[in-house]
Structure formats: structure tokens, C-alpha cells
PDB file of C-alpha atoms in Angstrom:
ATOM      1  CA  MET A 209     -15.906  25.450  19.998  1.00  0.00           C
ATOM      2  CA  PHE A 210     -15.072  24.469  16.323  1.00  0.00           C
ATOM      3  CA  THR A 211     -16.709  22.532  13.466  1.00  0.00           C
ATOM      4  CA  GLY A 212     -13.709  20.878  11.941  1.00  0.00           C
ATOM      5  CA  LEU A 213     -14.142  22.674   8.733  1.00  0.00           C
ATOM      6  CA  ILE A 214     -10.427  24.188   7.684  1.00  0.00           C
ATOM      7  CA  GLU A 215     -10.647  27.903   6.902  1.00  0.00           C
ATOM      8  CA  GLU A 216      -6.915  27.790   5.298  1.00  0.00           C
ATOM      9  CA  VAL A 217      -3.973  26.441   5.554  1.00  0.00           C
ATOM     10  CA  GLY A 218      -1.318  28.811   6.979  1.00  0.00           C
ATOM     11  CA  ARG A 219       2.636  28.244   7.808  1.00  0.00           C
ATOM     12  CA  ILE A 220       4.782  28.303  10.713  1.00  0.00           C
ATOM     13  CA  ARG A 221       7.339  31.065  10.339  1.00  0.00           C
ATOM     14  CA  SER A 222       8.932  30.864  13.799  1.00  0.00           C
ATOM     15  CA  VAL A 223       9.418  28.404  16.519  1.00  0.00           C
ATOM     16  CA  GLY A 224      10.432  29.766  19.962  1.00  0.00           C
ATOM     17  CA  ARG A 225      11.262  27.127  22.412  1.00  0.00           C
ATOM     18  CA  LYS A 226      11.885  26.639  25.813  1.00  0.00           C
ATOM     19  CA  GLY A 227      12.045  23.211  27.783  1.00  0.00           C
ATOM     20  CA  GLU A 228       8.509  21.905  26.729  1.00  0.00           C
ATOM     21  CA  ALA A 229       7.028  25.338  26.153  1.00  0.00           C
ATOM     22  CA  MET A 230       6.489  26.899  22.508  1.00  0.00           C
ATOM     23  CA  VAL A 231       5.703  29.940  20.973  1.00  0.00           C
ATOM     24  CA  LEU A 232       4.623  29.591  17.122  1.00  0.00           C
ATOM     25  CA  GLY A 233       4.726  32.734  14.972  1.00  0.00           C
ATOM     26  CA  ILE A 234       2.091  31.500  12.159  1.00  0.00           C
ATOM     27  CA  SER A 235       1.369  33.020   8.831  1.00  0.00           C
ATOM     28  CA  ALA A 236      -2.227  33.397   7.671  1.00  0.00           C
ATOM     29  CA  LYS A 237      -4.626  35.352   5.395  1.00  0.00           C
ATOM     30  CA  ARG A 238      -8.018  34.671   5.404  1.00  0.00           C
ATOM     31  CA  ILE A 239      -8.408  34.234   9.287  1.00  0.00           C
ATOM     32  CA  MET A 240      -6.750  37.582  10.354  1.00  0.00           C
ATOM     33  CA  ASP A 241      -9.801  39.863   8.839  1.00  0.00           C
ATOM     34  CA  ASP A 242     -11.077  39.693  12.148  1.00  0.00           C
ATOM     35  CA  LEU A 243      -8.712  37.620  14.546  1.00  0.00           C
ATOM     36  CA  LYS A 244      -7.983  39.314  17.750  1.00  0.00           C
ATOM     37  CA  ILE A 245      -6.018  38.925  21.059  1.00  0.00           C
ATOM     38  CA  GLY A 246      -7.525  36.422  22.873  1.00  0.00           C
ATOM     39  CA  ASP A 247      -9.391  34.438  20.397  1.00  0.00           C
ATOM     40  CA  SER A 248      -9.225  30.877  19.944  1.00  0.00           C
ATOM     41  CA  VAL A 249      -7.631  29.187  16.781  1.00  0.00           C
ATOM     42  CA  ALA A 250      -7.414  25.540  16.155  1.00  0.00           C
ATOM     43  CA  VAL A 251      -3.897  24.745  14.556  1.00  0.00           C
ATOM     44  CA  ASN A 252      -3.950  21.151  13.329  1.00  0.00           C
ATOM     45  CA  GLY A 253      -6.640  20.344  15.473  1.00  0.00           C
ATOM     46  CA  VAL A 254      -5.206  22.187  18.885  1.00  0.00           C
ATOM     47  CA  CYS A 255      -7.255  24.736  20.428  1.00  0.00           C
ATOM     48  CA  LEU A 256      -4.493  27.506  20.949  1.00  0.00           C
ATOM     49  CA  THR A 257      -5.194  31.449  21.531  1.00  0.00           C
ATOM     50  CA  ALA A 258      -3.789  34.338  19.471  1.00  0.00           C
ATOM     51  CA  THR A 259      -1.478  35.924  22.192  1.00  0.00           C
ATOM     52  CA  SER A 260      -0.102  38.945  19.531  1.00  0.00           C
ATOM     53  CA  ILE A 261      -1.494  39.860  16.213  1.00  0.00           C
ATOM     54  CA  GLU A 262       1.128  40.884  13.687  1.00  0.00           C
ATOM     55  CA  THR A 263       1.388  41.733   9.648  1.00  0.00           C
ATOM     56  CA  GLY A 264       0.306  38.763   8.252  1.00  0.00           C
ATOM     57  CA  GLY A 265      -0.181  36.055  11.195  1.00  0.00           C
ATOM     58  CA  PHE A 266      -0.221  35.820  14.833  1.00  0.00           C
ATOM     59  CA  LEU A 267       1.802  34.568  18.022  1.00  0.00           C
ATOM     60  CA  ALA A 268       0.536  31.562  19.846  1.00  0.00           C
ATOM     61  CA  ASP A 269       1.478  29.881  23.305  1.00  0.00           C
ATOM     62  CA  VAL A 270       2.214  26.167  23.438  1.00  0.00           C
ATOM     63  CA  MET A 271       1.904  24.711  27.092  1.00  0.00           C
ATOM     64  CA  PRO A 272       3.970  21.555  27.890  1.00  0.00           C
ATOM     65  CA  GLU A 273       1.065  19.529  28.313  1.00  0.00           C
ATOM     66  CA  THR A 274      -0.184  19.922  24.520  1.00  0.00           C
ATOM     67  CA  PHE A 275       3.462  19.758  23.658  1.00  0.00           C
ATOM     68  CA  ARG A 276       3.796  16.403  25.096  1.00  0.00           C
ATOM     69  CA  HIS A 277       0.702  15.031  23.772  1.00  0.00           C
ATOM     70  CA  THR A 278      -0.044  16.484  20.144  1.00  0.00           C
ATOM     71  CA  THR A 279       2.112  16.758  17.094  1.00  0.00           C
ATOM     72  CA  LEU A 280       2.713  20.577  17.466  1.00  0.00           C
ATOM     73  CA  ARG A 281       6.375  19.494  19.031  1.00  0.00           C
ATOM     74  CA  HIS A 282       7.615  18.401  15.415  1.00  0.00           C
ATOM     75  CA  LEU A 283       6.643  21.279  13.787  1.00  0.00           C
ATOM     76  CA  GLY A 284       9.353  23.652  12.230  1.00  0.00           C
ATOM     77  CA  SER A 285       9.711  27.022  10.084  1.00  0.00           C
ATOM     78  CA  GLY A 286       7.329  26.455   7.119  1.00  0.00           C
ATOM     79  CA  SER A 287       5.561  23.884   8.142  1.00  0.00           C
ATOM     80  CA  PRO A 288       2.080  24.072   6.858  1.00  0.00           C
ATOM     81  CA  VAL A 289      -0.751  23.964   9.660  1.00  0.00           C
ATOM     82  CA  ASN A 290      -4.592  23.764   9.265  1.00  0.00           C
ATOM     83  CA  LEU A 291      -6.330  26.873  10.633  1.00  0.00           C
ATOM     84  CA  GLU A 292      -9.854  27.177  11.818  1.00  0.00           C
ATOM     85  CA  ARG A 293     -11.379  30.264  14.001  1.00  0.00           C
ATOM     86  CA  ALA A 294     -13.885  29.263  16.961  1.00  0.00           C
ATOM     87  CA  MET A 295     -17.362  29.222  15.159  1.00  0.00           C
ATOM     88  CA  SER A 296     -19.442  32.128  15.916  1.00  0.00           C
ATOM     89  CA  ALA A 297     -23.174  32.054  17.248  1.00  0.00           C
ATOM     90  CA  LYS A 298     -24.426  32.909  13.751  1.00  0.00           C
ATOM     91  CA  GLY A 299     -21.923  30.593  11.906  1.00  0.00           C
ATOM     92  CA  ARG A 300     -23.357  27.748   9.701  1.00  0.00           C
ATOM     93  CA  PHE A 301     -22.647  24.014  11.802  1.00  0.00           C
ATOM     94  CA  GLY A 302     -20.868  22.595   8.794  1.00  0.00           C
ATOM     95  CA  GLY A 303     -18.892  19.245  10.678  1.00  0.00           C
ATOM     96  CA  HIS A 304     -19.457  18.244  14.274  1.00  0.00           C
ATOM     97  CA  ILE A 305     -18.703  19.501  17.496  1.00  0.00           C
ATOM     98  CA  VAL A 306     -15.107  19.983  17.716  1.00  0.00           C
ATOM     99  CA  GLN A 307     -13.123  21.116  21.040  1.00  0.00           C
ATOM    100  CA  GLY A 308      -9.782  21.454  19.846  1.00  0.00           C
ATOM    101  CA  HIS A 309      -8.761  19.009  22.564  1.00  0.00           C
ATOM    102  CA  VAL A 310      -6.673  16.519  21.255  1.00  0.00           C
ATOM    103  CA  ASP A 311      -7.144  12.841  22.746  1.00  0.00           C
ATOM    104  CA  GLY A 312      -4.199  11.552  21.357  1.00  0.00           C
ATOM    105  CA  THR A 313      -2.192  10.953  18.098  1.00  0.00           C
ATOM    106  CA  GLY A 314      -2.225   7.958  15.372  1.00  0.00           C
ATOM    107  CA  LYS A 315       0.131   6.738  12.811  1.00  0.00           C
ATOM    108  CA  ILE A 316      -0.653   6.619   9.276  1.00  0.00           C
ATOM    109  CA  THR A 317      -0.210   3.234   8.377  1.00  0.00           C
ATOM    110  CA  ALA A 318      -1.700   2.986   4.538  1.00  0.00           C
ATOM    111  CA  ILE A 319      -2.735   5.647   1.994  1.00  0.00           C
ATOM    112  CA  THR A 320      -4.423   4.126  -0.940  1.00  0.00           C
ATOM    113  CA  ARG A 321      -6.911   5.656  -3.684  1.00  0.00           C
ATOM    114  CA  ASP A 322     -10.714   4.214  -4.315  1.00  0.00           C
ATOM    115  CA  GLN A 323     -11.449   5.833  -7.778  1.00  0.00           C
ATOM    116  CA  ASN A 324     -11.690   9.776  -6.586  1.00  0.00           C
ATOM    117  CA  ALA A 325     -11.237   8.752  -3.121  1.00  0.00           C
ATOM    118  CA  VAL A 326      -8.073   8.906  -1.005  1.00  0.00           C
ATOM    119  CA  VAL A 327      -8.392   6.452   1.590  1.00  0.00           C
ATOM    120  CA  PHE A 328      -6.248   6.782   5.231  1.00  0.00           C
ATOM    121  CA  GLU A 329      -5.716   4.101   7.191  1.00  0.00           C
ATOM    122  CA  ILE A 330      -4.586   5.272  10.824  1.00  0.00           C
ATOM    123  CA  THR A 331      -3.511   3.219  14.102  1.00  0.00           C
ATOM    124  CA  PRO A 332      -4.122   4.983  17.111  1.00  0.00           C
ATOM    125  CA  VAL A 333      -0.809   5.348  18.928  1.00  0.00           C
ATOM    126  CA  ASN A 334      -2.764   4.911  22.258  1.00  0.00           C
ATOM    127  CA  SER A 335      -5.013   2.096  22.291  1.00  0.00           C
ATOM    128  CA  ASP A 336      -7.312   3.498  24.929  1.00  0.00           C
ATOM    129  CA  VAL A 337      -8.454   6.259  22.060  1.00  0.00           C
ATOM    130  CA  PHE A 338      -9.730   3.367  19.860  1.00  0.00           C
ATOM    131  CA  ARG A 339     -12.923   2.694  22.099  1.00  0.00           C
ATOM    132  CA  PHE A 340     -14.374   6.110  21.033  1.00  0.00           C
ATOM    133  CA  ILE A 341     -13.790   5.123  17.348  1.00  0.00           C
ATOM    134  CA  ILE A 342     -16.593   3.652  15.391  1.00  0.00           C
ATOM    135  CA  PRO A 343     -17.721   2.923  11.938  1.00  0.00           C
ATOM    136  CA  LYS A 344     -19.594   5.837  10.427  1.00  0.00           C
ATOM    137  CA  GLY A 345     -18.964   7.497  13.624  1.00  0.00           C
ATOM    138  CA  SER A 346     -16.969  11.328  13.196  1.00  0.00           C
ATOM    139  CA  ILE A 347     -13.404  12.287  14.296  1.00  0.00           C
ATOM    140  CA  THR A 348     -11.262  14.969  14.102  1.00  0.00           C
ATOM    141  CA  ILE A 349      -7.907  14.473  12.096  1.00  0.00           C
ATOM    142  CA  GLU A 350      -5.362  17.284  12.182  1.00  0.00           C
ATOM    143  CA  GLY A 351      -8.423  19.511  13.027  1.00  0.00           C
ATOM    144  CA  ILE A 352     -10.516  18.024  10.004  1.00  0.00           C
ATOM    145  CA  SER A 353     -14.000  17.001  10.753  1.00  0.00           C
ATOM    146  CA  LEU A 354     -14.147  13.179   8.914  1.00  0.00           C
ATOM    147  CA  THR A 355     -16.298   9.919   9.081  1.00  0.00           C
ATOM    148  CA  VAL A 356     -14.936   6.769  10.130  1.00  0.00           C
ATOM    149  CA  VAL A 357     -15.178   4.491   7.018  1.00  0.00           C
ATOM    150  CA  ASP A 358     -14.546   1.167   9.150  1.00  0.00           C
ATOM    151  CA  THR A 359     -12.492  -0.347  11.743  1.00  0.00           C
ATOM    152  CA  THR A 360     -10.241  -3.175  12.738  1.00  0.00           C
ATOM    153  CA  ALA A 361      -8.595  -4.718  15.659  1.00  0.00           C
ATOM    154  CA  SER A 362      -6.126  -1.538  15.659  1.00  0.00           C
ATOM    155  CA  SER A 363      -7.113   0.805  13.130  1.00  0.00           C
ATOM    156  CA  PHE A 364      -9.417   2.967  11.356  1.00  0.00           C
ATOM    157  CA  THR A 365      -9.916   4.107   7.799  1.00  0.00           C
ATOM    158  CA  VAL A 366     -11.383   7.363   6.550  1.00  0.00           C
ATOM    159  CA  SER A 367     -11.826   8.497   2.931  1.00  0.00           C
ATOM    160  CA  ILE A 368     -10.603  11.647   2.353  1.00  0.00           C
ATOM    161  CA  ILE A 369     -12.402  13.882  -1.305  1.00  0.00           C
ATOM    162  CA  PRO A 370     -10.346  15.624  -3.494  1.00  0.00           C
ATOM    163  CA  HIS A 371     -11.273  19.002  -2.040  1.00  0.00           C
ATOM    164  CA  THR A 372     -10.337  18.276   1.506  1.00  0.00           C
ATOM    165  CA  LEU A 373      -7.347  16.537   0.361  1.00  0.00           C
ATOM    166  CA  GLY A 374      -6.101  19.823  -1.744  1.00  0.00           C
ATOM    167  CA  GLU A 375      -7.221  22.465   0.753  1.00  0.00           C
ATOM    168  CA  THR A 376      -5.566  20.928   4.185  1.00  0.00           C
ATOM    169  CA  VAL A 377      -2.643  19.905   5.458  1.00  0.00           C
ATOM    170  CA  LEU A 378      -3.080  16.120   4.599  1.00  0.00           C
ATOM    171  CA  ALA A 379      -1.850  16.681   1.344  1.00  0.00           C
ATOM    172  CA  HIS A 380       1.499  16.741   3.200  1.00  0.00           C
ATOM    173  CA  ARG A 381       1.199  14.030   5.186  1.00  0.00           C
ATOM    174  CA  ASN A 382       2.826  10.274   4.177  1.00  0.00           C
ATOM    175  CA  THR A 383       2.672   7.013   5.333  1.00  0.00           C
ATOM    176  CA  GLY A 384       4.746   6.595   8.812  1.00  0.00           C
ATOM    177  CA  ASP A 385       3.598  10.364   9.857  1.00  0.00           C
ATOM    178  CA  ILE A 386       1.938  10.985  13.093  1.00  0.00           C
ATOM    179  CA  VAL A 387      -1.385  13.180  13.137  1.00  0.00           C
ATOM    180  CA  ASN A 388      -3.674  14.305  15.949  1.00  0.00           C
ATOM    181  CA  LEU A 389      -6.757  12.849  16.741  1.00  0.00           C
ATOM    182  CA  GLU A 390     -10.078  13.951  18.907  1.00  0.00           C
ATOM    183  CA  CYS A 391     -12.912  11.739  19.315  1.00  0.00           C
ATOM    184  CA  ASP A 392     -16.413  12.533  19.341  1.00  0.00           C
ATOM    185  CA  ILE A 393     -17.351  14.388  22.303  1.00  0.00           C
ATOM    186  CA  LEU A 394     -20.723  12.344  22.454  1.00  0.00           C
ATOM    187  CA  GLY A 395     -19.026   9.031  22.528  1.00  0.00           C
ATOM    188  CA  LYS A 396     -16.745  10.126  25.413  1.00  0.00           C
ATOM    189  CA  TYR A 397     -19.480  11.185  27.724  1.00  0.00           C
ATOM    190  CA  VAL A 398     -21.473   8.112  26.930  1.00  0.00           C
ATOM    191  CA  ASN A 399     -18.638   5.852  27.909  1.00  0.00           C
ATOM    192  CA  HIS A 400     -18.313   7.662  30.998  1.00  0.00           C
ATOM    193  CA  LEU A 401     -21.551   7.219  32.061  1.00  0.00           C
ATOM    194  CA  LEU A 402     -21.529   3.505  31.387  1.00  0.00           C
ATOM    195  CA  HIS A 403     -18.501   3.155  33.536  1.00  0.00           C
ATOM    196  CA  TYR A 404     -19.269   5.806  36.378  1.00  0.00           C
ATOM    197  CA  GLY A 405     -22.248   5.957  38.546  1.00  0.00           C
ATOM    198  CA  GLN A 406     -23.187   8.972  40.940  1.00  0.00           C
ATOM    199  CA  GLY A 407     -20.484   9.644  42.961  1.00  0.00           C
ATOM    200  CA  ALA A 408     -17.929   7.770  41.251  1.00  0.00           C
ATOM    201  CA  SER A 409     -14.248   8.936  40.921  1.00  0.00           C
ATOM    202  CA  PRO A 410     -12.452   8.166  37.557  1.00  0.00           C
ATOM    203  CA  ALA A 411      -9.182   9.134  39.172  1.00  0.00           C
ATOM    204  CA  ASP A 412      -9.298   7.196  42.246  1.00  0.00           C
ATOM    205  CA  GLY A 413     -11.875   4.385  41.558  1.00  0.00           C
ATOM    206  CA  THR A 414     -14.223   4.928  44.337  1.00  0.00           C
ATOM    207  CA  GLY A 415     -17.885   5.329  44.155  1.00  0.00           C
ATOM    208  CA  GLU A 416     -20.030   2.990  42.911  1.00  0.00           C
ATOM    209  CA  THR A 417     -20.359   1.127  39.241  1.00  0.00           C
ATOM    210  CA  SER A 418     -23.166   2.630  37.094  1.00  0.00           C
ATOM    211  CA  LYS A 419     -26.161   0.913  36.776  1.00  0.00           C
ATOM    212  CA  LEU A 420     -26.288   1.382  33.012  1.00  0.00           C
ATOM    213  CA  SER A 421     -25.394  -0.755  30.901  1.00  0.00           C
ATOM    214  CA  PHE A 422     -25.912  -1.919  27.092  1.00  0.00           C
ATOM    215  CA  GLU A 423     -28.549  -4.708  28.266  1.00  0.00           C
ATOM    216  CA  PHE A 424     -30.344  -2.189  30.335  1.00  0.00           C
ATOM    217  CA  LEU A 425     -30.423   0.412  26.798  1.00  0.00           C
ATOM    218  CA  SER A 426     -31.635  -2.798  24.935  1.00  0.00           C
ATOM    219  CA  SER A 427     -34.480  -3.867  27.412  1.00  0.00           C
ATOM    220  CA  HIS A 428     -35.868  -0.022  27.072  1.00  0.00           C
ATOM    221  CA  GLY A 429     -35.841   0.025  23.254  1.00  0.00           C
ATOM    222  CA  PHE A 430     -32.289   1.581  22.644  1.00  0.00           C
ATOM    223  CA  ASN A 431     -31.238  -1.024  20.182  1.00  0.00           C
TER     224      ASN A 431
END
């Protein structure tokens, strides 16, 4: 589990690719203090496993499923990447629950300034992801824990403080770029419970529909 607080920006120093499988060589400094083989590292929000420790960096495998559904396939030598080690049991929980399981990608459709903040407007590439995004809710963008400012029919905005902009890969992102998105795990579970009852299978549509509804919750004081 991660928190969405980026520890450092590393660099891709090698990309080994065979079909839709990749081996990434990543340069890093701060996270190398105690990184061991088998440890989890979020790379631009994608949970990867350190398979080899090298001087000033590490190697990590990228599986075909990850290749197809995240932005890691676009990385090349020299690309900056957000890095965060898995949270320790005694660590501070400064962001929100981040699994490193990317739900989809989004396209940056606008970048504007609002005094000392930079506002990113993002349109999810897969509209199915949008149902988990709510104003003032949490979302992870490229591994960064952020708060949704507002939503429209097809996009949402986040407001970036100068520190976050300067210490993450968002400083290198422009309009038209694609970013990794992970929605709040709590919202995903609530959505699932609202749609499927006991014994239901979302895979084949079997099972009864859940009796839990917004009307039921409202009638019991959950307004």
C-alpha cells in the first residue's frame, strides 16, 4: 500500500522490451537507502517489484497487462518518473489509500493558473472510470494523492500547489499528455456493493441485484 506522497523523481536509464513485456532500469537516490529485492515501488502510480538492486538504481518488470493499460509503455531513456516506496507499518499516513493498481488513463485537456495554484483539467480516456470521481474526493494521478476540485460531464479538475508541481513529474506534463489514474478504493467498493447482492457475479451477470440503494441509505439517515 502507498499514500500518494512522492518521495523523489527518478529517471529511466534503460528499457528492455520484448513484445508487451518490459524491464525498466530506474535511477534513484533517496529510496535506495533501504530498498531490497522484492520490495514494492510505485512508479508513476503503478505498483512494481524491484527485481534487482544496482548502483544508484533498480530493475523492475512490467507485465503485458500493465503495459497495455498504463502510461509505462510510453517511457523511454531519460524519462522522469514519480517514485514512492510502500508505506511501512510505522510510517505517517499523509495522503490516502493508494494501491498502485491503475484504473485507467486520462488526457490533460487544459492547464491554467489560479494565482499560486496550477489547475489541471483531465478527461478520463475510459468514461467508466468517471463514476468513481466526485468533487472533493481523492484521486491518484501519476502516483500523486490529489483532491478533485470539481467535475463536469466528462472531465475533472485538480489544483496543484507549487511544491507538488516542482517535486513531481507534473512539472513535465503538458496539454495533451496522458496520465495514470487510480480512483479512491472506498468509492469502488461502495459502487460494487450498490450493484451486486450476495452471490452476484459481475463477470457473468448472475446473482440477484443488491437491495442496497441510495433511497435505502437516505431513509436510514445517510444523507
